[in-house]
């Protein structure tokens, strides 16, 4: 009997106890994870007017149907290939004009929602952007003295994912000199005249602060002296990393963190004209523009027109473009920006941005107008999202 007892103790010490400790003391989960859940887990899923997302859903599906079957959905590998999406996209496009209930039932039957977490944490930061409004001219003058540039012909933009699978979603830009790709001119270099005399000016606008805001928003409407409107949109970027000047102003003690917003940044820049240029140039990123049809919504990185309140910019190294995403966060009240309203709605990942970096990170496109400007300018909310994929696309391919 004593011998059996000693053997039991030895078993507990050598096998059972270490296994139990390994279970209870295992390290926290790491990396990005996608876990299938039920639609009942999505807060507000049953009350969201899903039909409002139809324009965004249909634009992405139309785009996907033009891709070769073997083409990977742009962005993170979890998106699969065009062939994985074409059956459900073809069926979805037959529902044009369908009401919310019909579209919701279709999505529930054809898409699986995945909870997105990072090291077990589902929460991230969600901000907003909008279509800017400026005043400009085709010719420079004392009033219109801030240039918007077209893409320089020597600027080379490189999709690194074409060269290394591990770099999927990463991009750089520069110019070729002596057979090597080197960094392009920075924001400060361009302001100092790096592009002068080359005829690259698309338009001239009357406000350096609003031009800087246009670089952040990526698209805008420019009212010409005769009252007509020119639409401009993103054409390229100089390859330098985006630096948030709001963070710089917080660190310098210029604007309290709790009062930080785009309107607060604009107010500070206007009231500190001697320092404004230097602060704006602390963000070395610089955007080049092109004309857009006046009747067309801005194009996102997915190559489709954006839908106000339903298009989401994401980090494409972590999420696939064109994929539906259910967002649960909050938004500013456009009539009282200090107040928050719940934001639970179906969106589509259709854009990216220099400031949109991180696994659980999103930027809501709010469209054009006073309300859109107010909401986007004040939005900085904690929230979470769920990725919706056609049934049959497993999450393993997208794990970090």
mmCIF file of C-alpha atoms in Angstrom:
data_model
loop_
_atom_site.group_PDB
_atom_site.id
_atom_site.type_symbol
_atom_site.label_atom_id
_atom_site.label_comp_id
_atom_site.label_asym_id
_atom_site.label_seq_id
_atom_site.Cartn_x
_atom_site.Cartn_y
_atom_site.Cartn_z
ATOM 1 C CA UNK A 1 0.000 0.000 0.000
ATOM 2 C CA UNK A 2 2.822 2.412 0.927
ATOM 3 C CA UNK A 3 4.487 1.686 -2.395
ATOM 4 C CA UNK A 4 1.343 2.569 -4.344
ATOM 5 C CA UNK A 5 0.966 5.782 -2.370
ATOM 6 C CA UNK A 6 4.537 6.786 -3.119
ATOM 7 C CA UNK A 7 3.973 6.072 -6.828
ATOM 8 C CA UNK A 8 0.847 8.263 -6.750
ATOM 9 C CA UNK A 9 2.793 11.110 -5.167
ATOM 10 C CA UNK A 10 5.497 10.729 -7.793
ATOM 11 C CA UNK A 11 2.881 10.850 -10.572
ATOM 12 C CA UNK A 12 1.340 13.999 -9.114
ATOM 13 C CA UNK A 13 4.724 15.666 -8.756
ATOM 14 C CA UNK A 14 6.066 14.732 -12.179
ATOM 15 C CA UNK A 15 2.971 14.753 -14.391
ATOM 16 C CA UNK A 16 -0.348 15.907 -12.991
ATOM 17 C CA UNK A 17 0.848 18.949 -11.052
ATOM 18 C CA UNK A 18 2.904 20.444 -13.924
ATOM 19 C CA UNK A 19 -0.042 19.929 -16.303
ATOM 20 C CA UNK A 20 -2.401 21.660 -13.900
ATOM 21 C CA UNK A 21 0.005 24.550 -13.390
ATOM 22 C CA UNK A 22 0.493 24.860 -17.150
ATOM 23 C CA UNK A 23 -3.269 25.123 -17.579
ATOM 24 C CA UNK A 24 -3.883 27.698 -14.865
ATOM 25 C CA UNK A 25 -0.677 29.695 -15.370
ATOM 26 C CA UNK A 26 -0.544 29.630 -19.165
ATOM 27 C CA UNK A 27 0.595 32.920 -20.729
ATOM 28 C CA UNK A 28 -2.006 35.320 -22.111
ATOM 29 C CA UNK A 29 -3.171 34.864 -25.678
ATOM 30 C CA UNK A 30 -1.047 36.765 -28.175
ATOM 31 C CA UNK A 31 -1.604 38.069 -31.660
ATOM 32 C CA UNK A 32 -4.691 38.838 -33.715
ATOM 33 C CA UNK A 33 -7.461 36.272 -33.464
ATOM 34 C CA UNK A 34 -10.722 35.704 -35.323
ATOM 35 C CA UNK A 35 -13.322 33.653 -33.433
ATOM 36 C CA UNK A 36 -16.676 32.692 -35.006
ATOM 37 C CA UNK A 37 -19.671 33.976 -33.043
ATOM 38 C CA UNK A 38 -23.433 34.265 -33.397
ATOM 39 C CA UNK A 39 -25.174 37.340 -34.809
ATOM 40 C CA UNK A 40 -26.879 37.660 -31.441
ATOM 41 C CA UNK A 41 -23.438 38.591 -30.058
ATOM 42 C CA UNK A 42 -23.346 41.738 -32.203
ATOM 43 C CA UNK A 43 -24.852 44.633 -30.188
ATOM 44 C CA UNK A 44 -27.526 46.395 -32.190
ATOM 45 C CA UNK A 45 -27.441 43.958 -35.099
ATOM 46 C CA UNK A 46 -31.230 43.572 -35.061
ATOM 47 C CA UNK A 47 -31.891 47.327 -34.984
ATOM 48 C CA UNK A 48 -29.342 48.579 -37.522
ATOM 49 C CA UNK A 49 -31.055 49.682 -40.772
ATOM 50 C CA UNK A 50 -28.957 47.263 -42.787
ATOM 51 C CA UNK A 51 -30.412 48.426 -46.107
ATOM 52 C CA UNK A 52 -28.442 51.667 -45.649
ATOM 53 C CA UNK A 53 -25.285 49.593 -46.182
ATOM 54 C CA UNK A 54 -26.493 48.372 -49.599
ATOM 55 C CA UNK A 55 -24.523 50.959 -51.644
ATOM 56 C CA UNK A 56 -21.258 49.996 -49.932
ATOM 57 C CA UNK A 57 -21.938 46.251 -50.140
ATOM 58 C CA UNK A 58 -22.960 46.394 -53.788
ATOM 59 C CA UNK A 59 -19.991 48.528 -54.883
ATOM 60 C CA UNK A 60 -17.535 46.081 -53.337
ATOM 61 C CA UNK A 61 -19.334 43.078 -54.809
ATOM 62 C CA UNK A 62 -19.353 44.629 -58.272
ATOM 63 C CA UNK A 63 -15.602 45.155 -57.960
ATOM 64 C CA UNK A 64 -14.952 41.613 -56.748
ATOM 65 C CA UNK A 65 -16.909 40.136 -59.669
ATOM 66 C CA UNK A 66 -14.443 41.785 -62.084
ATOM 67 C CA UNK A 67 -11.423 40.067 -60.510
ATOM 68 C CA UNK A 68 -9.910 36.778 -61.739
ATOM 69 C CA UNK A 69 -11.002 33.838 -59.596
ATOM 70 C CA UNK A 70 -7.477 33.277 -58.299
ATOM 71 C CA UNK A 71 -6.929 36.900 -57.316
ATOM 72 C CA UNK A 72 -6.529 37.379 -53.567
ATOM 73 C CA UNK A 73 -8.926 39.828 -51.973
ATOM 74 C CA UNK A 74 -6.743 42.894 -51.273
ATOM 75 C CA UNK A 75 -5.489 43.172 -47.727
ATOM 76 C CA UNK A 76 -5.025 40.470 -45.107
ATOM 77 C CA UNK A 77 -4.914 36.838 -46.250
ATOM 78 C CA UNK A 78 -8.008 35.955 -44.230
ATOM 79 C CA UNK A 79 -10.044 37.480 -47.056
ATOM 80 C CA UNK A 80 -9.423 34.516 -49.343
ATOM 81 C CA UNK A 81 -9.746 34.843 -53.126
ATOM 82 C CA UNK A 82 -12.267 36.370 -55.496
ATOM 83 C CA UNK A 83 -13.593 32.857 -56.196
ATOM 84 C CA UNK A 84 -14.544 32.557 -52.505
ATOM 85 C CA UNK A 85 -16.686 35.692 -52.784
ATOM 86 C CA UNK A 86 -18.213 35.515 -56.251
ATOM 87 C CA UNK A 87 -21.152 33.198 -55.454
ATOM 88 C CA UNK A 88 -22.350 35.282 -52.515
ATOM 89 C CA UNK A 89 -21.669 38.570 -54.339
ATOM 90 C CA UNK A 90 -23.608 37.442 -57.379
ATOM 91 C CA UNK A 91 -26.541 36.498 -55.183
ATOM 92 C CA UNK A 92 -26.354 39.716 -53.179
ATOM 93 C CA UNK A 93 -26.558 41.889 -56.296
ATOM 94 C CA UNK A 94 -29.925 40.344 -57.151
ATOM 95 C CA UNK A 95 -31.316 41.964 -53.975
ATOM 96 C CA UNK A 96 -31.132 45.548 -55.189
ATOM 97 C CA UNK A 97 -33.973 47.506 -53.605
ATOM 98 C CA UNK A 98 -34.453 44.928 -50.844
ATOM 99 C CA UNK A 99 -35.554 46.137 -47.427
ATOM 100 C CA UNK A 100 -33.534 45.845 -44.235
ATOM 101 C CA UNK A 101 -35.116 42.581 -43.106
ATOM 102 C CA UNK A 102 -34.482 40.830 -46.434
ATOM 103 C CA UNK A 103 -30.876 41.980 -46.574
ATOM 104 C CA UNK A 104 -30.263 41.075 -42.925
ATOM 105 C CA UNK A 105 -31.633 37.549 -43.432
ATOM 106 C CA UNK A 106 -29.430 37.143 -46.529
ATOM 107 C CA UNK A 107 -26.306 38.212 -44.658
ATOM 108 C CA UNK A 108 -27.063 35.933 -41.712
ATOM 109 C CA UNK A 109 -27.493 32.985 -44.086
ATOM 110 C CA UNK A 110 -24.374 33.646 -46.163
ATOM 111 C CA UNK A 111 -21.780 35.281 -43.905
ATOM 112 C CA UNK A 112 -20.125 34.136 -40.679
ATOM 113 C CA UNK A 113 -19.257 36.854 -38.127
ATOM 114 C CA UNK A 114 -15.854 36.653 -36.432
ATOM 115 C CA UNK A 115 -14.989 38.486 -33.226
ATOM 116 C CA UNK A 116 -11.647 40.252 -33.665
ATOM 117 C CA UNK A 117 -9.329 40.374 -30.658
ATOM 118 C CA UNK A 118 -5.694 41.251 -30.051
ATOM 119 C CA UNK A 119 -4.023 39.336 -27.221
ATOM 120 C CA UNK A 120 -7.523 38.678 -25.913
ATOM 121 C CA UNK A 121 -8.514 42.356 -26.032
ATOM 122 C CA UNK A 122 -11.374 43.292 -28.423
ATOM 123 C CA UNK A 123 -11.098 47.064 -27.989
ATOM 124 C CA UNK A 124 -9.430 49.566 -30.283
ATOM 125 C CA UNK A 125 -9.613 53.171 -31.490
ATOM 126 C CA UNK A 126 -12.120 54.454 -34.053
ATOM 127 C CA UNK A 127 -11.983 57.899 -35.601
ATOM 128 C CA UNK A 128 -13.721 59.627 -38.517
ATOM 129 C CA UNK A 129 -12.933 61.415 -41.771
ATOM 130 C CA UNK A 130 -14.941 63.356 -44.320
ATOM 131 C CA UNK A 131 -14.890 65.060 -47.701
ATOM 132 C CA UNK A 132 -13.259 68.450 -47.137
ATOM 133 C CA UNK A 133 -14.384 71.818 -48.513
ATOM 134 C CA UNK A 134 -11.956 74.453 -49.804
ATOM 135 C CA UNK A 135 -11.888 77.554 -51.974
ATOM 136 C CA UNK A 136 -9.492 77.621 -54.871
ATOM 137 C CA UNK A 137 -8.457 78.740 -58.341
ATOM 138 C CA UNK A 138 -6.748 77.345 -61.404
ATOM 139 C CA UNK A 139 -4.217 80.175 -61.279
ATOM 140 C CA UNK A 140 -2.121 81.453 -58.371
ATOM 141 C CA UNK A 141 -2.670 84.875 -56.867
ATOM 142 C CA UNK A 142 -2.149 86.735 -53.625
ATOM 143 C CA UNK A 143 -5.334 85.055 -52.356
ATOM 144 C CA UNK A 144 -4.851 81.614 -53.870
ATOM 145 C CA UNK A 145 -1.259 80.807 -52.991
ATOM 146 C CA UNK A 146 -1.259 77.251 -51.610
ATOM 147 C CA UNK A 147 -0.716 74.602 -54.314
ATOM 148 C CA UNK A 148 -2.325 71.189 -54.568
ATOM 149 C CA UNK A 149 -0.047 68.947 -56.641
ATOM 150 C CA UNK A 150 -0.680 66.115 -59.055
ATOM 151 C CA UNK A 151 1.399 62.960 -58.741
ATOM 152 C CA UNK A 152 4.962 63.572 -59.955
ATOM 153 C CA UNK A 153 5.857 61.165 -62.779
ATOM 154 C CA UNK A 154 9.049 59.972 -61.033
ATOM 155 C CA UNK A 155 7.208 58.904 -57.871
ATOM 156 C CA UNK A 156 7.261 55.108 -57.560
ATOM 157 C CA UNK A 157 4.778 53.373 -55.250
ATOM 158 C CA UNK A 158 5.666 49.809 -54.277
ATOM 159 C CA UNK A 159 3.338 47.114 -52.970
ATOM 160 C CA UNK A 160 5.773 45.107 -50.849
ATOM 161 C CA UNK A 161 3.337 42.211 -50.612
ATOM 162 C CA UNK A 162 4.158 41.386 -54.236
ATOM 163 C CA UNK A 163 7.699 40.574 -53.133
ATOM 164 C CA UNK A 164 7.244 38.955 -49.704
ATOM 165 C CA UNK A 165 4.121 37.313 -48.288
ATOM 166 C CA UNK A 166 5.185 38.525 -44.840
ATOM 167 C CA UNK A 167 4.898 42.118 -46.098
ATOM 168 C CA UNK A 168 1.352 41.773 -47.440
ATOM 169 C CA UNK A 169 -0.479 45.057 -46.977
ATOM 170 C CA UNK A 170 2.727 47.094 -46.609
ATOM 171 C CA UNK A 171 3.641 49.789 -49.125
ATOM 172 C CA UNK A 172 6.491 52.244 -49.653
ATOM 173 C CA UNK A 173 7.152 55.024 -52.134
ATOM 174 C CA UNK A 174 10.168 56.863 -53.452
ATOM 175 C CA UNK A 175 12.048 57.668 -56.622
ATOM 176 C CA UNK A 176 14.783 55.833 -58.487
ATOM 177 C CA UNK A 177 18.228 57.416 -58.474
ATOM 178 C CA UNK A 178 21.352 55.651 -59.701
ATOM 179 C CA UNK A 179 19.393 52.405 -59.917
ATOM 180 C CA UNK A 180 18.168 52.535 -56.320
ATOM 181 C CA UNK A 181 14.809 53.433 -54.819
ATOM 182 C CA UNK A 182 15.402 56.329 -52.429
ATOM 183 C CA UNK A 183 13.029 58.362 -50.243
ATOM 184 C CA UNK A 184 10.999 61.044 -51.987
ATOM 185 C CA UNK A 185 10.873 64.692 -50.939
ATOM 186 C CA UNK A 186 9.246 65.249 -47.549
ATOM 187 C CA UNK A 187 6.453 67.672 -46.707
ATOM 188 C CA UNK A 188 9.041 70.253 -45.620
ATOM 189 C CA UNK A 189 11.139 69.711 -48.771
ATOM 190 C CA UNK A 190 8.085 70.284 -50.969
ATOM 191 C CA UNK A 191 7.122 73.412 -49.032
ATOM 192 C CA UNK A 192 10.671 74.680 -49.598
ATOM 193 C CA UNK A 193 10.265 74.325 -53.360
ATOM 194 C CA UNK A 194 11.260 70.774 -54.301
ATOM 195 C CA UNK A 195 8.516 70.705 -56.974
ATOM 196 C CA UNK A 196 8.649 74.337 -58.072
ATOM 197 C CA UNK A 197 8.724 75.195 -61.755
ATOM 198 C CA UNK A 198 7.517 71.807 -63.006
ATOM 199 C CA UNK A 199 3.902 72.628 -63.736
ATOM 200 C CA UNK A 200 2.601 69.992 -61.288
ATOM 201 C CA UNK A 201 0.078 72.287 -59.609
ATOM 202 C CA UNK A 202 -3.465 70.944 -59.968
ATOM 203 C CA UNK A 203 -5.138 73.864 -58.211
ATOM 204 C CA UNK A 204 -4.291 76.700 -55.852
ATOM 205 C CA UNK A 205 -6.281 77.179 -52.634
ATOM 206 C CA UNK A 206 -6.541 80.064 -50.211
ATOM 207 C CA UNK A 207 -5.858 78.402 -46.866
ATOM 208 C CA UNK A 208 -2.803 76.382 -45.820
ATOM 209 C CA UNK A 209 -4.641 74.943 -42.810
ATOM 210 C CA UNK A 210 -7.519 73.668 -44.958
ATOM 211 C CA UNK A 211 -5.017 72.289 -47.476
ATOM 212 C CA UNK A 212 -3.337 70.392 -44.638
ATOM 213 C CA UNK A 213 -6.741 69.059 -43.581
ATOM 214 C CA UNK A 214 -7.371 67.940 -47.172
ATOM 215 C CA UNK A 215 -4.160 65.897 -47.036
ATOM 216 C CA UNK A 216 -5.535 64.121 -43.971
ATOM 217 C CA UNK A 217 -9.054 63.580 -45.324
ATOM 218 C CA UNK A 218 -7.836 62.465 -48.757
ATOM 219 C CA UNK A 219 -10.632 64.050 -50.817
ATOM 220 C CA UNK A 220 -12.505 67.299 -51.087
ATOM 221 C CA UNK A 221 -14.610 69.775 -53.007
ATOM 222 C CA UNK A 222 -12.998 73.005 -54.161
ATOM 223 C CA UNK A 223 -15.223 75.988 -54.895
ATOM 224 C CA UNK A 224 -13.813 78.025 -57.782
ATOM 225 C CA UNK A 225 -14.089 81.849 -58.052
ATOM 226 C CA UNK A 226 -17.116 81.523 -60.368
ATOM 227 C CA UNK A 227 -18.928 79.308 -57.840
ATOM 228 C CA UNK A 228 -18.376 76.042 -59.724
ATOM 229 C CA UNK A 229 -17.087 72.982 -57.899
ATOM 230 C CA UNK A 230 -14.021 70.869 -58.653
ATOM 231 C CA UNK A 231 -13.679 67.534 -56.870
ATOM 232 C CA UNK A 232 -10.218 66.254 -56.004
ATOM 233 C CA UNK A 233 -9.144 62.923 -54.581
ATOM 234 C CA UNK A 234 -6.085 61.011 -53.464
ATOM 235 C CA UNK A 235 -3.667 60.095 -56.266
ATOM 236 C CA UNK A 236 -0.488 59.125 -54.396
ATOM 237 C CA UNK A 237 1.564 59.771 -51.273
ATOM 238 C CA UNK A 238 5.252 60.575 -50.903
ATOM 239 C CA UNK A 239 6.046 57.456 -48.863
ATOM 240 C CA UNK A 240 6.958 59.204 -45.632
ATOM 241 C CA UNK A 241 5.196 57.977 -42.479
ATOM 242 C CA UNK A 242 2.161 59.817 -41.203
ATOM 243 C CA UNK A 243 2.806 61.704 -37.954
ATOM 244 C CA UNK A 244 -0.223 62.966 -36.019
ATOM 245 C CA UNK A 245 0.423 66.604 -35.158
ATOM 246 C CA UNK A 246 -2.358 66.400 -32.578
ATOM 247 C CA UNK A 247 -0.093 64.136 -30.540
ATOM 248 C CA UNK A 248 2.731 66.668 -30.892
ATOM 249 C CA UNK A 249 0.518 69.484 -29.664
ATOM 250 C CA UNK A 250 -0.588 67.389 -26.688
ATOM 251 C CA UNK A 251 3.032 66.551 -25.793
ATOM 252 C CA UNK A 252 3.952 70.229 -26.013
ATOM 253 C CA UNK A 253 1.085 71.132 -23.697
ATOM 254 C CA UNK A 254 -0.604 73.272 -26.342
ATOM 255 C CA UNK A 255 -3.940 71.410 -26.332
ATOM 256 C CA UNK A 256 -5.182 69.216 -23.443
ATOM 257 C CA UNK A 257 -5.679 65.603 -24.439
ATOM 258 C CA UNK A 258 -9.350 65.675 -23.438
ATOM 259 C CA UNK A 259 -9.961 68.657 -25.764
ATOM 260 C CA UNK A 260 -8.080 67.325 -28.767
ATOM 261 C CA UNK A 261 -10.015 67.369 -32.045
ATOM 262 C CA UNK A 262 -9.528 68.513 -35.614
ATOM 263 C CA UNK A 263 -11.314 71.826 -34.895
ATOM 264 C CA UNK A 264 -8.975 72.352 -31.931
ATOM 265 C CA UNK A 265 -5.939 71.686 -34.151
ATOM 266 C CA UNK A 266 -7.200 74.124 -36.798
ATOM 267 C CA UNK A 267 -7.861 76.807 -34.164
ATOM 268 C CA UNK A 268 -4.343 76.418 -32.757
ATOM 269 C CA UNK A 269 -2.717 76.599 -36.201
ATOM 270 C CA UNK A 270 -4.668 79.749 -37.082
ATOM 271 C CA UNK A 271 -3.831 81.487 -33.791
ATOM 272 C CA UNK A 272 -0.134 80.567 -34.015
ATOM 273 C CA UNK A 273 0.771 81.564 -37.591
ATOM 274 C CA UNK A 274 4.498 81.816 -36.879
ATOM 275 C CA UNK A 275 4.626 78.216 -35.637
ATOM 276 C CA UNK A 276 1.951 76.654 -37.831
ATOM 277 C CA UNK A 277 4.120 75.747 -40.832
ATOM 278 C CA UNK A 278 6.733 74.033 -38.666
ATOM 279 C CA UNK A 279 4.122 72.028 -36.787
ATOM 280 C CA UNK A 280 2.383 70.919 -39.987
ATOM 281 C CA UNK A 281 5.754 69.961 -41.505
ATOM 282 C CA UNK A 282 6.411 67.750 -38.470
ATOM 283 C CA UNK A 283 4.144 65.365 -40.390
ATOM 284 C CA UNK A 284 6.489 64.487 -43.308
ATOM 285 C CA UNK A 285 3.702 62.732 -45.241
ATOM 286 C CA UNK A 286 2.469 64.578 -48.330
ATOM 287 C CA UNK A 287 -0.479 63.670 -50.571
ATOM 288 C CA UNK A 288 -0.858 64.251 -54.305
ATOM 289 C CA UNK A 289 -4.280 64.716 -55.889
ATOM 290 C CA UNK A 290 -6.230 64.203 -59.080
ATOM 291 C CA UNK A 291 -9.506 65.463 -60.447
ATOM 292 C CA UNK A 292 -12.626 63.399 -59.808
ATOM 293 C CA UNK A 293 -15.976 63.583 -61.608
ATOM 294 C CA UNK A 294 -18.183 66.070 -59.790
ATOM 295 C CA UNK A 295 -21.011 63.518 -59.538
ATOM 296 C CA UNK A 296 -18.783 60.772 -58.101
ATOM 297 C CA UNK A 297 -18.158 59.980 -54.452
ATOM 298 C CA UNK A 298 -14.484 59.825 -53.380
ATOM 299 C CA UNK A 299 -12.733 56.566 -54.190
ATOM 300 C CA UNK A 300 -11.304 54.451 -51.400
ATOM 301 C CA UNK A 301 -8.210 52.266 -51.528
ATOM 302 C CA UNK A 302 -10.444 49.359 -52.552
ATOM 303 C CA UNK A 303 -11.108 51.192 -55.822
ATOM 304 C CA UNK A 304 -14.807 51.802 -55.195
ATOM 305 C CA UNK A 305 -16.819 54.933 -54.324
ATOM 306 C CA UNK A 306 -17.176 55.474 -50.594
ATOM 307 C CA UNK A 307 -20.554 55.554 -48.834
ATOM 308 C CA UNK A 308 -21.050 58.104 -46.062
ATOM 309 C CA UNK A 309 -21.548 56.427 -42.696
ATOM 310 C CA UNK A 310 -21.033 52.947 -44.141
ATOM 311 C CA UNK A 311 -17.454 52.853 -45.480
ATOM 312 C CA UNK A 312 -14.623 52.110 -43.072
ATOM 313 C CA UNK A 313 -10.890 52.684 -43.470
ATOM 314 C CA UNK A 314 -8.836 49.873 -41.889
ATOM 315 C CA UNK A 315 -5.260 48.663 -41.700
ATOM 316 C CA UNK A 316 -5.093 46.400 -44.743
ATOM 317 C CA UNK A 317 -2.202 44.411 -43.267
ATOM 318 C CA UNK A 318 -4.683 43.034 -40.715
ATOM 319 C CA UNK A 319 -8.106 43.091 -42.410
ATOM 320 C CA UNK A 320 -9.219 42.423 -45.996
ATOM 321 C CA UNK A 321 -10.697 45.211 -48.074
ATOM 322 C CA UNK A 322 -14.261 44.799 -49.408
ATOM 323 C CA UNK A 323 -15.234 42.723 -46.345
ATOM 324 C CA UNK A 324 -18.333 43.669 -44.324
ATOM 325 C CA UNK A 325 -17.480 44.764 -40.785
ATOM 326 C CA UNK A 326 -19.923 45.295 -37.935
ATOM 327 C CA UNK A 327 -18.767 48.186 -35.769
ATOM 328 C CA UNK A 328 -19.774 48.858 -32.176
ATOM 329 C CA UNK A 329 -18.487 52.189 -30.867
ATOM 330 C CA UNK A 330 -19.815 55.714 -30.315
ATOM 331 C CA UNK A 331 -19.957 58.907 -32.333
ATOM 332 C CA UNK A 332 -20.207 62.589 -31.451
ATOM 333 C CA UNK A 333 -23.626 64.191 -31.581
ATOM 334 C CA UNK A 334 -23.343 66.574 -34.559
ATOM 335 C CA UNK A 335 -25.503 69.115 -32.753
ATOM 336 C CA UNK A 336 -23.519 68.873 -29.507
ATOM 337 C CA UNK A 337 -20.097 67.281 -30.222
ATOM 338 C CA UNK A 338 -19.244 66.825 -26.548
ATOM 339 C CA UNK A 339 -22.123 64.336 -26.297
ATOM 340 C CA UNK A 340 -21.768 60.763 -27.538
ATOM 341 C CA UNK A 341 -24.303 58.674 -29.412
ATOM 342 C CA UNK A 342 -24.173 54.874 -29.793
ATOM 343 C CA UNK A 343 -22.796 53.657 -33.114
ATOM 344 C CA UNK A 344 -23.716 50.058 -33.954
ATOM 345 C CA UNK A 345 -23.845 49.439 -37.684
ATOM 346 C CA UNK A 346 -22.805 47.294 -40.600
ATOM 347 C CA UNK A 347 -19.993 48.832 -42.624
ATOM 348 C CA UNK A 348 -17.632 47.736 -45.403
ATOM 349 C CA UNK A 349 -13.824 47.950 -45.275
ATOM 350 C CA UNK A 350 -13.156 50.056 -48.364
ATOM 351 C CA UNK A 351 -10.273 52.368 -47.563
ATOM 352 C CA UNK A 352 -6.959 52.770 -45.760
ATOM 353 C CA UNK A 353 -5.023 55.744 -44.425
ATOM 354 C CA UNK A 354 -1.597 56.777 -43.219
ATOM 355 C CA UNK A 355 -2.899 57.220 -39.678
ATOM 356 C CA UNK A 356 -4.872 53.973 -39.682
ATOM 357 C CA UNK A 357 -2.381 51.530 -38.241
ATOM 358 C CA UNK A 358 -3.168 48.690 -35.881
ATOM 359 C CA UNK A 359 -5.069 45.454 -35.626
ATOM 360 C CA UNK A 360 -8.229 46.934 -34.098
ATOM 361 C CA UNK A 361 -8.332 50.353 -35.706
ATOM 362 C CA UNK A 362 -10.846 52.027 -37.968
ATOM 363 C CA UNK A 363 -11.736 55.365 -39.530
ATOM 364 C CA UNK A 364 -15.392 55.958 -40.422
ATOM 365 C CA UNK A 365 -16.079 57.901 -43.615
ATOM 366 C CA UNK A 366 -18.919 60.337 -42.867
ATOM 367 C CA UNK A 367 -19.379 61.964 -46.275
ATOM 368 C CA UNK A 368 -19.751 65.671 -47.009
ATOM 369 C CA UNK A 369 -21.436 68.519 -45.180
ATOM 370 C CA UNK A 370 -21.555 70.295 -41.843
ATOM 371 C CA UNK A 371 -22.675 67.267 -39.824
ATOM 372 C CA UNK A 372 -20.053 65.042 -41.451
ATOM 373 C CA UNK A 373 -17.326 67.583 -40.706
ATOM 374 C CA UNK A 374 -18.404 67.909 -37.072
ATOM 375 C CA UNK A 375 -18.680 64.184 -36.418
ATOM 376 C CA UNK A 376 -15.406 63.329 -38.157
ATOM 377 C CA UNK A 377 -13.530 66.197 -36.528
ATOM 378 C CA UNK A 378 -14.479 65.161 -32.986
ATOM 379 C CA UNK A 379 -14.633 61.374 -33.239
ATOM 380 C CA UNK A 380 -12.092 59.397 -31.197
ATOM 381 C CA UNK A 381 -13.959 56.501 -29.622
ATOM 382 C CA UNK A 382 -13.078 53.172 -28.113
ATOM 383 C CA UNK A 383 -14.930 50.311 -29.744
ATOM 384 C CA UNK A 384 -14.712 46.905 -31.366
ATOM 385 C CA UNK A 385 -15.643 45.224 -34.608
ATOM 386 C CA UNK A 386 -16.597 41.874 -36.045
ATOM 387 C CA UNK A 387 -15.403 40.708 -39.459
ATOM 388 C CA UNK A 388 -18.019 39.077 -41.720
ATOM 389 C CA UNK A 389 -16.742 36.512 -44.223
ATOM 390 C CA UNK A 390 -18.584 34.303 -46.716
ATOM 391 C CA UNK A 391 -19.378 30.928 -45.186
ATOM 392 C CA UNK A 392 -16.538 28.516 -45.743
ATOM 393 C CA UNK A 393 -13.614 30.958 -45.471
ATOM 394 C CA UNK A 394 -11.802 29.884 -42.318
ATOM 395 C CA UNK A 395 -9.988 32.299 -40.001
ATOM 396 C CA UNK A 396 -6.679 30.436 -39.814
ATOM 397 C CA UNK A 397 -5.223 32.001 -42.955
ATOM 398 C CA UNK A 398 -5.418 35.442 -41.426
ATOM 399 C CA UNK A 399 -3.863 34.763 -38.049
ATOM 400 C CA UNK A 400 -0.797 36.780 -37.132
#
